[in-house]
GROMACS .gro file of N, CA and C in nm:
model
  444
    1UNK      N    1  15.057   6.998   8.310
    1UNK     CA    2  14.993   7.126   8.331
    1UNK      C    3  14.859   7.134   8.257
    2UNK      N    4  14.859   7.078   8.136
    2UNK     CA    5  14.738   7.079   8.056
    2UNK      C    6  14.628   6.998   8.125
    3UNK      N    7  14.660   6.884   8.181
    3UNK     CA    8  14.563   6.801   8.252
    3UNK      C    9  14.514   6.872   8.378
    4UNK      N   10  14.600   6.947   8.441
    4UNK     CA   11  14.563   7.022   8.561
    4UNK      C   12  14.460   7.129   8.526
    5UNK      N   13  14.483   7.202   8.418
    5UNK     CA   14  14.387   7.305   8.374
    5UNK      C   15  14.255   7.241   8.333
    6UNK      N   16  14.266   7.129   8.262
    6UNK     CA   17  14.146   7.058   8.218
    6UNK      C   18  14.067   7.009   8.341
    7UNK      N   19  14.134   6.956   8.440
    7UNK     CA   20  14.070   6.910   8.563
    7UNK      C   21  14.005   7.025   8.639
    8UNK      N   22  14.074   7.139   8.644
    8UNK     CA   23  14.019   7.256   8.713
    8UNK      C   24  13.893   7.306   8.641
    9UNK      N   25  13.898   7.303   8.507
    9UNK     CA   26  13.781   7.346   8.430
    9UNK      C   27  13.661   7.257   8.459
   10UNK      N   28  13.681   7.124   8.458
   10UNK     CA   29  13.571   7.031   8.483
   10UNK      C   30  13.519   7.043   8.626
   11UNK      N   31  13.607   7.073   8.720
   11UNK     CA   32  13.564   7.090   8.858
   11UNK      C   33  13.477   7.216   8.871
   12UNK      N   34  13.518   7.325   8.806
   12UNK     CA   35  13.438   7.449   8.811
   12UNK      C   36  13.303   7.427   8.742
   13UNK      N   37  13.305   7.353   8.632
   13UNK     CA   38  13.181   7.322   8.562
   13UNK      C   39  13.087   7.241   8.651
   14UNK      N   40  13.141   7.142   8.720
   14UNK     CA   41  13.061   7.059   8.811
   14UNK      C   42  13.003   7.143   8.924
   15UNK      N   43  13.082   7.232   8.981
   15UNK     CA   44  13.034   7.319   9.089
   15UNK      C   45  12.923   7.409   9.038
   16UNK      N   46  12.939   7.463   8.918
   16UNK     CA   47  12.836   7.550   8.860
   16UNK      C   48  12.706   7.474   8.839
   17UNK      N   49  12.715   7.353   8.789
   17UNK     CA   50  12.595   7.273   8.766
   17UNK      C   51  12.527   7.233   8.896
   18UNK      N   52  12.605   7.201   8.997
   18UNK     CA   53  12.548   7.163   9.126
   18UNK      C   54  12.479   7.281   9.192
   19UNK      N   55  12.536   7.401   9.177
   19UNK     CA   56  12.478   7.518   9.244
   19UNK      C   57  12.348   7.562   9.179
   20UNK      N   58  12.324   7.523   9.054
   20UNK     CA   59  12.197   7.554   8.989
   20UNK      C   60  12.094   7.454   9.038
   21UNK      N   61  11.985   7.502   9.091
   21UNK     CA   62  11.886   7.413   9.148
   21UNK      C   63  11.751   7.435   9.082
   22UNK      N   64  11.681   7.329   9.055
   22UNK     CA   65  11.546   7.338   9.002
   22UNK      C   66  11.445   7.367   9.114
   23UNK      N   67  11.490   7.362   9.239
   23UNK     CA   68  11.401   7.383   9.351
   23UNK      C   69  11.367   7.530   9.372
   24UNK      N   70  11.442   7.618   9.309
   24UNK     CA   71  11.416   7.760   9.327
   24UNK      C   72  11.288   7.798   9.257
   25UNK      N   73  11.198   7.861   9.331
   25UNK     CA   74  11.069   7.900   9.278
   25UNK      C   75  11.079   8.040   9.219
   26UNK      N   76  11.018   8.059   9.104
   26UNK     CA   77  11.017   8.191   9.040
   26UNK      C   78  10.927   8.284   9.118
   27UNK      N   79  10.975   8.403   9.147
   27UNK     CA   80  10.897   8.504   9.217
   27UNK      C   81  10.875   8.620   9.121
   28UNK      N   82  10.747   8.654   9.101
   28UNK     CA   83  10.714   8.767   9.013
   28UNK      C   84  10.777   8.894   9.069
   29UNK      N   85  10.844   8.971   8.986
   29UNK     CA   86  10.901   9.096   9.036
   29UNK      C   87  10.792   9.197   9.071
   30UNK      N   88  10.815   9.271   9.178
   30UNK     CA   89  10.723   9.377   9.220
   30UNK      C   90  10.749   9.498   9.130
   31UNK      N   91  10.642   9.556   9.078
   31UNK     CA   92  10.651   9.670   8.988
   31UNK      C   93  10.618   9.799   9.060
   32UNK      N   94  10.670   9.909   9.008
   32UNK     CA   95  10.629  10.040   9.058
   32UNK      C   96  10.483  10.063   9.018
   33UNK      N   97  10.409  10.131   9.102
   33UNK     CA   98  10.269  10.159   9.073
   33UNK      C   99  10.264  10.285   8.988
   34UNK      N  100  10.248  10.264   8.859
   34UNK     CA  101  10.242  10.372   8.761
   34UNK      C  102  10.124  10.345   8.667
   35UNK      N  103  10.076  10.448   8.598
   35UNK     CA  104   9.969  10.424   8.500
   35UNK      C  105  10.009  10.319   8.396
   36UNK      N  106  10.134  10.316   8.358
   36UNK     CA  107  10.179  10.217   8.261
   36UNK      C  108  10.168  10.075   8.316
   37UNK      N  109  10.205  10.055   8.442
   37UNK     CA  110  10.207   9.920   8.499
   37UNK      C  111  10.070   9.868   8.541
   38UNK      N  112   9.973   9.956   8.565
   38UNK     CA  113   9.839   9.906   8.598
   38UNK      C  114   9.746   9.909   8.478
   39UNK      N  115   9.791   9.964   8.367
   39UNK     CA  116   9.707   9.970   8.247
   39UNK      C  117   9.664   9.829   8.207
   40UNK      N  118   9.542   9.818   8.162
   40UNK     CA  119   9.490   9.689   8.117
   40UNK      C  120   9.368   9.647   8.197
   41UNK      N  121   9.332   9.522   8.181
   41UNK     CA  122   9.209   9.469   8.241
   41UNK      C  123   9.238   9.382   8.363
   42UNK      N  124   9.157   9.403   8.466
   42UNK     CA  125   9.172   9.333   8.594
   42UNK      C  126   9.036   9.285   8.641
   43UNK      N  127   9.036   9.178   8.722
   43UNK     CA  128   8.912   9.137   8.787
   43UNK      C  129   8.939   9.119   8.936
   44UNK      N  130   8.837   9.147   9.014
   44UNK     CA  131   8.847   9.131   9.158
   44UNK      C  132   8.840   8.982   9.190
   45UNK      N  133   8.950   8.930   9.244
   45UNK     CA  134   8.958   8.787   9.277
   45UNK      C  135   8.904   8.759   9.417
   46UNK      N  136   8.937   8.848   9.512
   46UNK     CA  137   8.888   8.829   9.648
   46UNK      C  138   8.875   8.964   9.717
   47UNK      N  139   8.785   8.966   9.813
   47UNK     CA  140   8.763   9.086   9.893
   47UNK      C  141   8.758   9.041  10.038
   48UNK      N  142   8.847   9.100  10.118
   48UNK     CA  143   8.858   9.064  10.260
   48UNK      C  144   8.878   8.914  10.280
   49UNK      N  145   8.972   8.859  10.204
   49UNK     CA  146   9.011   8.717  10.211
   49UNK      C  147   8.901   8.620  10.171
   50UNK      N  148   8.801   8.665  10.099
   50UNK     CA  149   8.694   8.575  10.054
   50UNK      C  150   8.668   8.598   9.906
   51UNK      N  151   8.641   8.491   9.833
   51UNK     CA  152   8.606   8.510   9.692
   51UNK      C  153   8.469   8.577   9.681
   52UNK      N  154   8.441   8.631   9.565
   52UNK     CA  155   8.310   8.692   9.543
   52UNK      C  156   8.202   8.583   9.539
   53UNK      N  157   8.081   8.622   9.571
   53UNK     CA  158   7.969   8.527   9.567
   53UNK      C  159   7.951   8.475   9.424
   54UNK      N  160   7.902   8.355   9.413
   54UNK     CA  161   7.877   8.293   9.283
   54UNK      C  162   7.795   8.386   9.194
   55UNK      N  163   7.845   8.410   9.074
   55UNK     CA  164   7.775   8.497   8.978
   55UNK      C  165   7.808   8.644   8.991
   56UNK      N  166   7.878   8.682   9.097
   56UNK     CA  167   7.915   8.823   9.116
   56UNK      C  168   8.047   8.852   9.047
   57UNK      N  169   8.065   8.976   9.004
   57UNK     CA  170   8.192   9.014   8.942
   57UNK      C  171   8.219   9.162   8.958
   58UNK      N  172   8.347   9.193   8.954
   58UNK     CA  173   8.396   9.331   8.944
   58UNK      C  174   8.514   9.326   8.848
   59UNK      N  175   8.502   9.399   8.738
   59UNK     CA  176   8.610   9.411   8.640
   59UNK      C  177   8.644   9.559   8.629
   60UNK      N  178   8.771   9.588   8.611
   60UNK     CA  179   8.812   9.726   8.589
   60UNK      C  180   8.919   9.730   8.482
   61UNK      N  181   8.904   9.825   8.393
   61UNK     CA  182   9.001   9.845   8.286
   61UNK      C  183   9.062   9.984   8.303
   62UNK      N  184   9.195   9.989   8.311
   62UNK     CA  185   9.266  10.115   8.325
   62UNK      C  186   9.329  10.155   8.193
   63UNK      N  187   9.307  10.277   8.152
   63UNK     CA  188   9.371  10.333   8.033
   63UNK      C  189   9.488  10.419   8.079
   64UNK      N  190   9.604  10.390   8.024
   64UNK     CA  191   9.726  10.460   8.065
   64UNK      C  192   9.728  10.604   8.015
   65UNK      N  193   9.703  10.624   7.888
   65UNK     CA  194   9.726  10.754   7.824
   65UNK      C  195   9.646  10.868   7.888
   66UNK      N  196   9.517  10.846   7.911
   66UNK     CA  197   9.434  10.954   7.965
   66UNK      C  198   9.395  10.933   8.111
   67UNK      N  199   9.451  10.827   8.171
   67UNK     CA  200   9.427  10.795   8.313
   67UNK      C  201   9.277  10.785   8.345
   68UNK      N  202   9.208  10.711   8.259
   68UNK     CA  203   9.066  10.685   8.282
   68UNK      C  204   9.047  10.537   8.312
   69UNK      N  205   8.931  10.505   8.365
   69UNK     CA  206   8.899  10.366   8.394
   69UNK      C  207   8.754  10.340   8.355
   70UNK      N  208   8.723  10.215   8.334
   70UNK     CA  209   8.585  10.168   8.317
   70UNK      C  210   8.568  10.051   8.413
   71UNK      N  211   8.466  10.059   8.496
   71UNK     CA  212   8.439   9.958   8.597
   71UNK      C  213   8.307   9.889   8.563
   72UNK      N  214   8.310   9.758   8.558
   72UNK     CA  215   8.190   9.677   8.533
   72UNK      C  216   8.168   9.594   8.658
   73UNK      N  217   8.047   9.603   8.716
   73UNK     CA  218   8.024   9.526   8.838
   73UNK      C  219   7.877   9.498   8.859
   74UNK      N  220   7.852   9.392   8.934
   74UNK     CA  221   7.714   9.358   8.969
   74UNK      C  222   7.700   9.323   9.117
   75UNK      N  223   7.793   9.370   9.199
   75UNK     CA  224   7.790   9.330   9.340
   75UNK      C  225   7.701   9.416   9.428
   76UNK      N  226   7.674   9.539   9.389
   76UNK     CA  227   7.592   9.622   9.477
   76UNK      C  228   7.467   9.676   9.409
   77UNK      N  229   7.435   9.621   9.294
   77UNK     CA  230   7.316   9.667   9.226
   77UNK      C  231   7.265   9.559   9.131
   78UNK      N  232   7.138   9.565   9.104
   78UNK     CA  233   7.080   9.480   9.001
   78UNK      C  234   7.001   9.572   8.911
   79UNK      N  235   7.021   9.575   8.788
   79UNK     CA  236   7.114   9.492   8.711
   79UNK      C  237   7.257   9.542   8.725
   80UNK      N  238   7.347   9.475   8.652
   80UNK     CA  239   7.488   9.515   8.651
   80UNK      C  240   7.499   9.658   8.602
   81UNK      N  241   7.609   9.722   8.638
   81UNK     CA  242   7.628   9.859   8.592
   81UNK      C  243   7.772   9.884   8.552
   82UNK      N  244   7.789   9.988   8.473
   82UNK     CA  245   7.920  10.030   8.425
   82UNK      C  246   7.944  10.171   8.476
   83UNK      N  247   8.060  10.190   8.536
   83UNK     CA  248   8.099  10.321   8.587
   83UNK      C  249   8.229  10.362   8.519
   84UNK      N  250   8.244  10.489   8.493
   84UNK     CA  251   8.366  10.540   8.430
   84UNK      C  252   8.415  10.661   8.507
   85UNK      N  253   8.538  10.697   8.481
   85UNK     CA  254   8.593  10.816   8.545
   85UNK      C  255   8.743  10.823   8.528
   86UNK      N  256   8.804  10.903   8.613
   86UNK     CA  257   8.949  10.920   8.612
   86UNK      C  258   9.008  10.860   8.739
   87UNK      N  259   9.133  10.817   8.728
   87UNK     CA  260   9.205  10.769   8.845
   87UNK      C  261   9.334  10.847   8.860
   88UNK      N  262   9.383  10.849   8.982
   88UNK     CA  263   9.503  10.926   9.016
   88UNK      C  264   9.591  10.839   9.105
   89UNK      N  265   9.721  10.844   9.081
   89UNK     CA  266   9.816  10.771   9.163
   89UNK      C  267   9.908  10.873   9.228
   90UNK      N  268   9.916  10.867   9.360
   90UNK     CA  269  10.006  10.955   9.435
   90UNK      C  270  10.094  10.868   9.524
   91UNK      N  271  10.191  10.930   9.586
   91UNK     CA  272  10.279  10.858   9.677
   91UNK      C  273  10.268  10.916   9.816
   92UNK      N  274  10.237  10.831   9.911
   92UNK     CA  275  10.235  10.867  10.053
   92UNK      C  276  10.371  10.824  10.107
   93UNK      N  277  10.443  10.913  10.171
   93UNK     CA  278  10.579  10.884  10.217
   93UNK      C  279  10.586  10.763  10.309
   94UNK      N  280  10.483  10.738  10.386
   94UNK     CA  281  10.482  10.625  10.479
   94UNK      C  282  10.421  10.500  10.419
   95UNK      N  283  10.315  10.515  10.341
   95UNK     CA  284  10.239  10.400  10.293
   95UNK      C  285  10.278  10.353  10.153
   96UNK      N  286  10.333  10.441  10.073
   96UNK     CA  287  10.367  10.405   9.936
   96UNK      C  288  10.263  10.457   9.838
   97UNK      N  289  10.242  10.384   9.729
   97UNK     CA  290  10.152  10.428   9.623
   97UNK      C  291  10.006  10.422   9.668
   98UNK      N  292   9.932  10.526   9.635
   98UNK     CA  293   9.791  10.536   9.670
   98UNK      C  294   9.714  10.567   9.542
   99UNK      N  295   9.608  10.492   9.517
   99UNK     CA  296   9.522  10.517   9.402
   99UNK      C  297   9.387  10.567   9.451
  100UNK      N  298   9.333  10.664   9.380
  100UNK     CA  299   9.200  10.716   9.409
  100UNK      C  300   9.135  10.747   9.276
  101UNK      N  301   9.006  10.768   9.279
  101UNK     CA  302   8.938  10.798   9.154
  101UNK      C  303   8.814  10.880   9.176
  102UNK      N  304   8.764  10.932   9.066
  102UNK     CA  305   8.635  11.001   9.069
  102UNK      C  306   8.550  10.948   8.955
  103UNK      N  307   8.422  10.967   8.968
  103UNK     CA  308   8.327  10.918   8.870
  103UNK      C  309   8.292  11.029   8.772
  104UNK      N  310   8.260  10.991   8.649
  104UNK     CA  311   8.215  11.090   8.550
  104UNK      C  312   8.083  11.151   8.592
  105UNK      N  313   8.054  11.261   8.532
  105UNK     CA  314   7.927  11.330   8.551
  105UNK      C  315   7.908  11.381   8.694
  106UNK      N  316   8.017  11.408   8.764
  106UNK     CA  317   8.011  11.471   8.895
  106UNK      C  318   7.946  11.388   9.003
  107UNK      N  319   7.945  11.257   8.990
  107UNK     CA  320   7.881  11.171   9.090
  107UNK      C  321   7.959  11.172   9.220
  108UNK      N  322   8.090  11.193   9.211
  108UNK     CA  323   8.170  11.198   9.332
  108UNK      C  324   8.296  11.115   9.322
  109UNK      N  325   8.360  11.098   9.437
  109UNK     CA  326   8.485  11.023   9.444
  109UNK      C  327   8.459  10.880   9.490
  110UNK      N  328   8.559  10.794   9.466
  110UNK     CA  329   8.552  10.658   9.519
  110UNK      C  330   8.534  10.666   9.670
  111UNK      N  331   8.475  10.565   9.727
  111UNK     CA  332   8.451  10.561   9.871
  111UNK      C  333   8.580  10.563   9.951
  112UNK      N  334   8.689  10.509   9.895
  112UNK     CA  335   8.816  10.502   9.966
  112UNK      C  336   8.930  10.542   9.873
  113UNK      N  337   9.042  10.573   9.936
  113UNK     CA  338   9.169  10.579   9.867
  113UNK      C  339   9.239  10.450   9.906
  114UNK      N  340   9.310  10.390   9.810
  114UNK     CA  341   9.366  10.258   9.833
  114UNK      C  342   9.518  10.258   9.822
  115UNK      N  343   9.583  10.196   9.918
  115UNK     CA  344   9.727  10.173   9.912
  115UNK      C  345   9.745  10.050   9.824
  116UNK      N  346   9.825  10.063   9.719
  116UNK     CA  347   9.848   9.952   9.627
  116UNK      C  348   9.975   9.880   9.669
  117UNK      N  349   9.961   9.752   9.696
  117UNK     CA  350  10.074   9.669   9.741
  117UNK      C  351  10.095   9.554   9.643
  118UNK      N  352  10.217   9.508   9.638
  118UNK     CA  353  10.251   9.385   9.565
  118UNK      C  354  10.202   9.384   9.421
  119UNK      N  355  10.220   9.494   9.350
  119UNK     CA  356  10.183   9.498   9.209
  119UNK      C  357  10.284   9.417   9.128
  120UNK      N  358  10.233   9.316   9.058
  120UNK     CA  359  10.315   9.238   8.965
  120UNK      C  360  10.246   9.245   8.830
  121UNK      N  361  10.302   9.179   8.732
  121UNK     CA  362  10.240   9.176   8.600
  121UNK      C  363  10.106   9.102   8.605
  122UNK      N  364  10.083   9.022   8.711
  122UNK     CA  365   9.964   8.938   8.717
  122UNK      C  366   9.865   8.973   8.827
  123UNK      N  367   9.906   9.045   8.929
  123UNK     CA  368   9.814   9.073   9.040
  123UNK      C  369   9.854   9.199   9.115
  124UNK      N  370   9.761   9.248   9.196
  124UNK     CA  371   9.787   9.361   9.285
  124UNK      C  372   9.688   9.356   9.399
  125UNK      N  373   9.729   9.414   9.511
  125UNK     CA  374   9.645   9.419   9.630
  125UNK      C  375   9.617   9.564   9.665
  126UNK      N  376   9.489   9.593   9.690
  126UNK     CA  377   9.448   9.727   9.733
  126UNK      C  378   9.401   9.718   9.878
  127UNK      N  379   9.451   9.811   9.960
  127UNK     CA  380   9.411   9.819  10.101
  127UNK      C  381   9.355   9.959  10.124
  128UNK      N  382   9.231   9.966  10.171
  128UNK     CA  383   9.170  10.097  10.195
  128UNK      C  384   9.254  10.174  10.296
  129UNK      N  385   9.289  10.295  10.259
  129UNK     CA  386   9.377  10.376  10.343
  129UNK      C  387   9.315  10.404  10.480
  130UNK      N  388   9.184  10.421  10.484
  130UNK     CA  389   9.115  10.452  10.609
  130UNK      C  390   9.060  10.329  10.681
  131UNK      N  391   9.080  10.210  10.621
  131UNK     CA  392   9.030  10.087  10.682
  131UNK      C  393   9.117   9.969  10.637
  132UNK      N  394   9.226   9.941  10.708
  132UNK     CA  395   9.318   9.836  10.665
  132UNK      C  396   9.257   9.696  10.660
  133UNK      N  397   9.135   9.678  10.713
  133UNK     CA  398   9.067   9.548  10.702
  133UNK      C  399   8.998   9.531  10.567
  134UNK      N  400   8.987   9.638  10.491
  134UNK     CA  401   8.924   9.635  10.358
  134UNK      C  402   9.032   9.607  10.255
  135UNK      N  403   9.045   9.481  10.216
  135UNK     CA  404   9.154   9.437  10.127
  135UNK      C  405   9.095   9.373  10.001
  136UNK      N  406   9.136   9.423   9.886
  136UNK     CA  407   9.090   9.371   9.757
  136UNK      C  408   9.210   9.319   9.679
  137UNK      N  409   9.196   9.199   9.623
  137UNK     CA  410   9.302   9.141   9.541
  137UNK      C  411   9.250   9.133   9.398
  138UNK      N  412   9.323   9.196   9.307
  138UNK     CA  413   9.288   9.196   9.166
  138UNK      C  414   9.389   9.112   9.089
  139UNK      N  415   9.342   9.044   8.986
  139UNK     CA  416   9.428   8.968   8.897
  139UNK      C  417   9.402   9.011   8.753
  140UNK      N  418   9.506   9.002   8.672
  140UNK     CA  419   9.490   9.033   8.529
  140UNK      C  420   9.391   8.936   8.468
  141UNK      N  421   9.311   8.985   8.377
  141UNK     CA  422   9.213   8.900   8.312
  141UNK      C  423   9.173   8.964   8.180
  142UNK      N  424   9.088   8.897   8.110
  142UNK     CA  425   9.026   8.953   7.992
  142UNK      C  426   8.879   8.970   8.026
  143UNK      N  427   8.829   9.092   8.016
  143UNK     CA  428   8.689   9.117   8.050
  143UNK      C  429   8.601   9.052   7.942
  144UNK      N  430   8.508   8.967   7.984
  144UNK     CA  431   8.422   8.900   7.886
  144UNK      C  432   8.341   9.002   7.804
  145UNK      N  433   8.324   8.972   7.677
  145UNK     CA  434   8.247   9.061   7.588
  145UNK      C  435   8.105   9.081   7.636
  146UNK      N  436   8.042   8.977   7.692
  146UNK     CA  437   7.903   8.990   7.737
  146UNK      C  438   7.892   9.086   7.855
  147UNK      N  439   8.003   9.108   7.928
  147UNK     CA  440   8.001   9.204   8.040
  147UNK      C  441   8.011   9.346   7.986
  148UNK      N  442   8.092   9.362   7.882
  148UNK     CA  443   8.109   9.495   7.823
  148UNK      C  444   7.982   9.537   7.753
   0.00000   0.00000   0.00000
């Protein structure tokens, strides 16, 4: 009986080891779109499936506590510029999380409201609510001091 139990134990152990596979790829968990989960520094990795032109950049830093942002970019102006303001996250029943923002000093609102998809600890995708062909992919980064 003892050998039978011992054999059963080794068989279960072998099955457990065989079922564990190194071939399984780790998938980043999708996070809820909240001020806490988007807080921090991001850079625009691609826009409409293309990387930014050489030397161009867009960085954005989100502050969780007061829901403000600072945007550093050089894609639509020379010299580079810094924009600040507030951001808002709402939920659209059909589309999911939507982020929008306004600029300080009454300059106005962002050109689009963006549906935020596939938010992970490392990346997120923004799709313009009024133009699904306008797709921005952001990745976590550290904003260079010379940009700030």
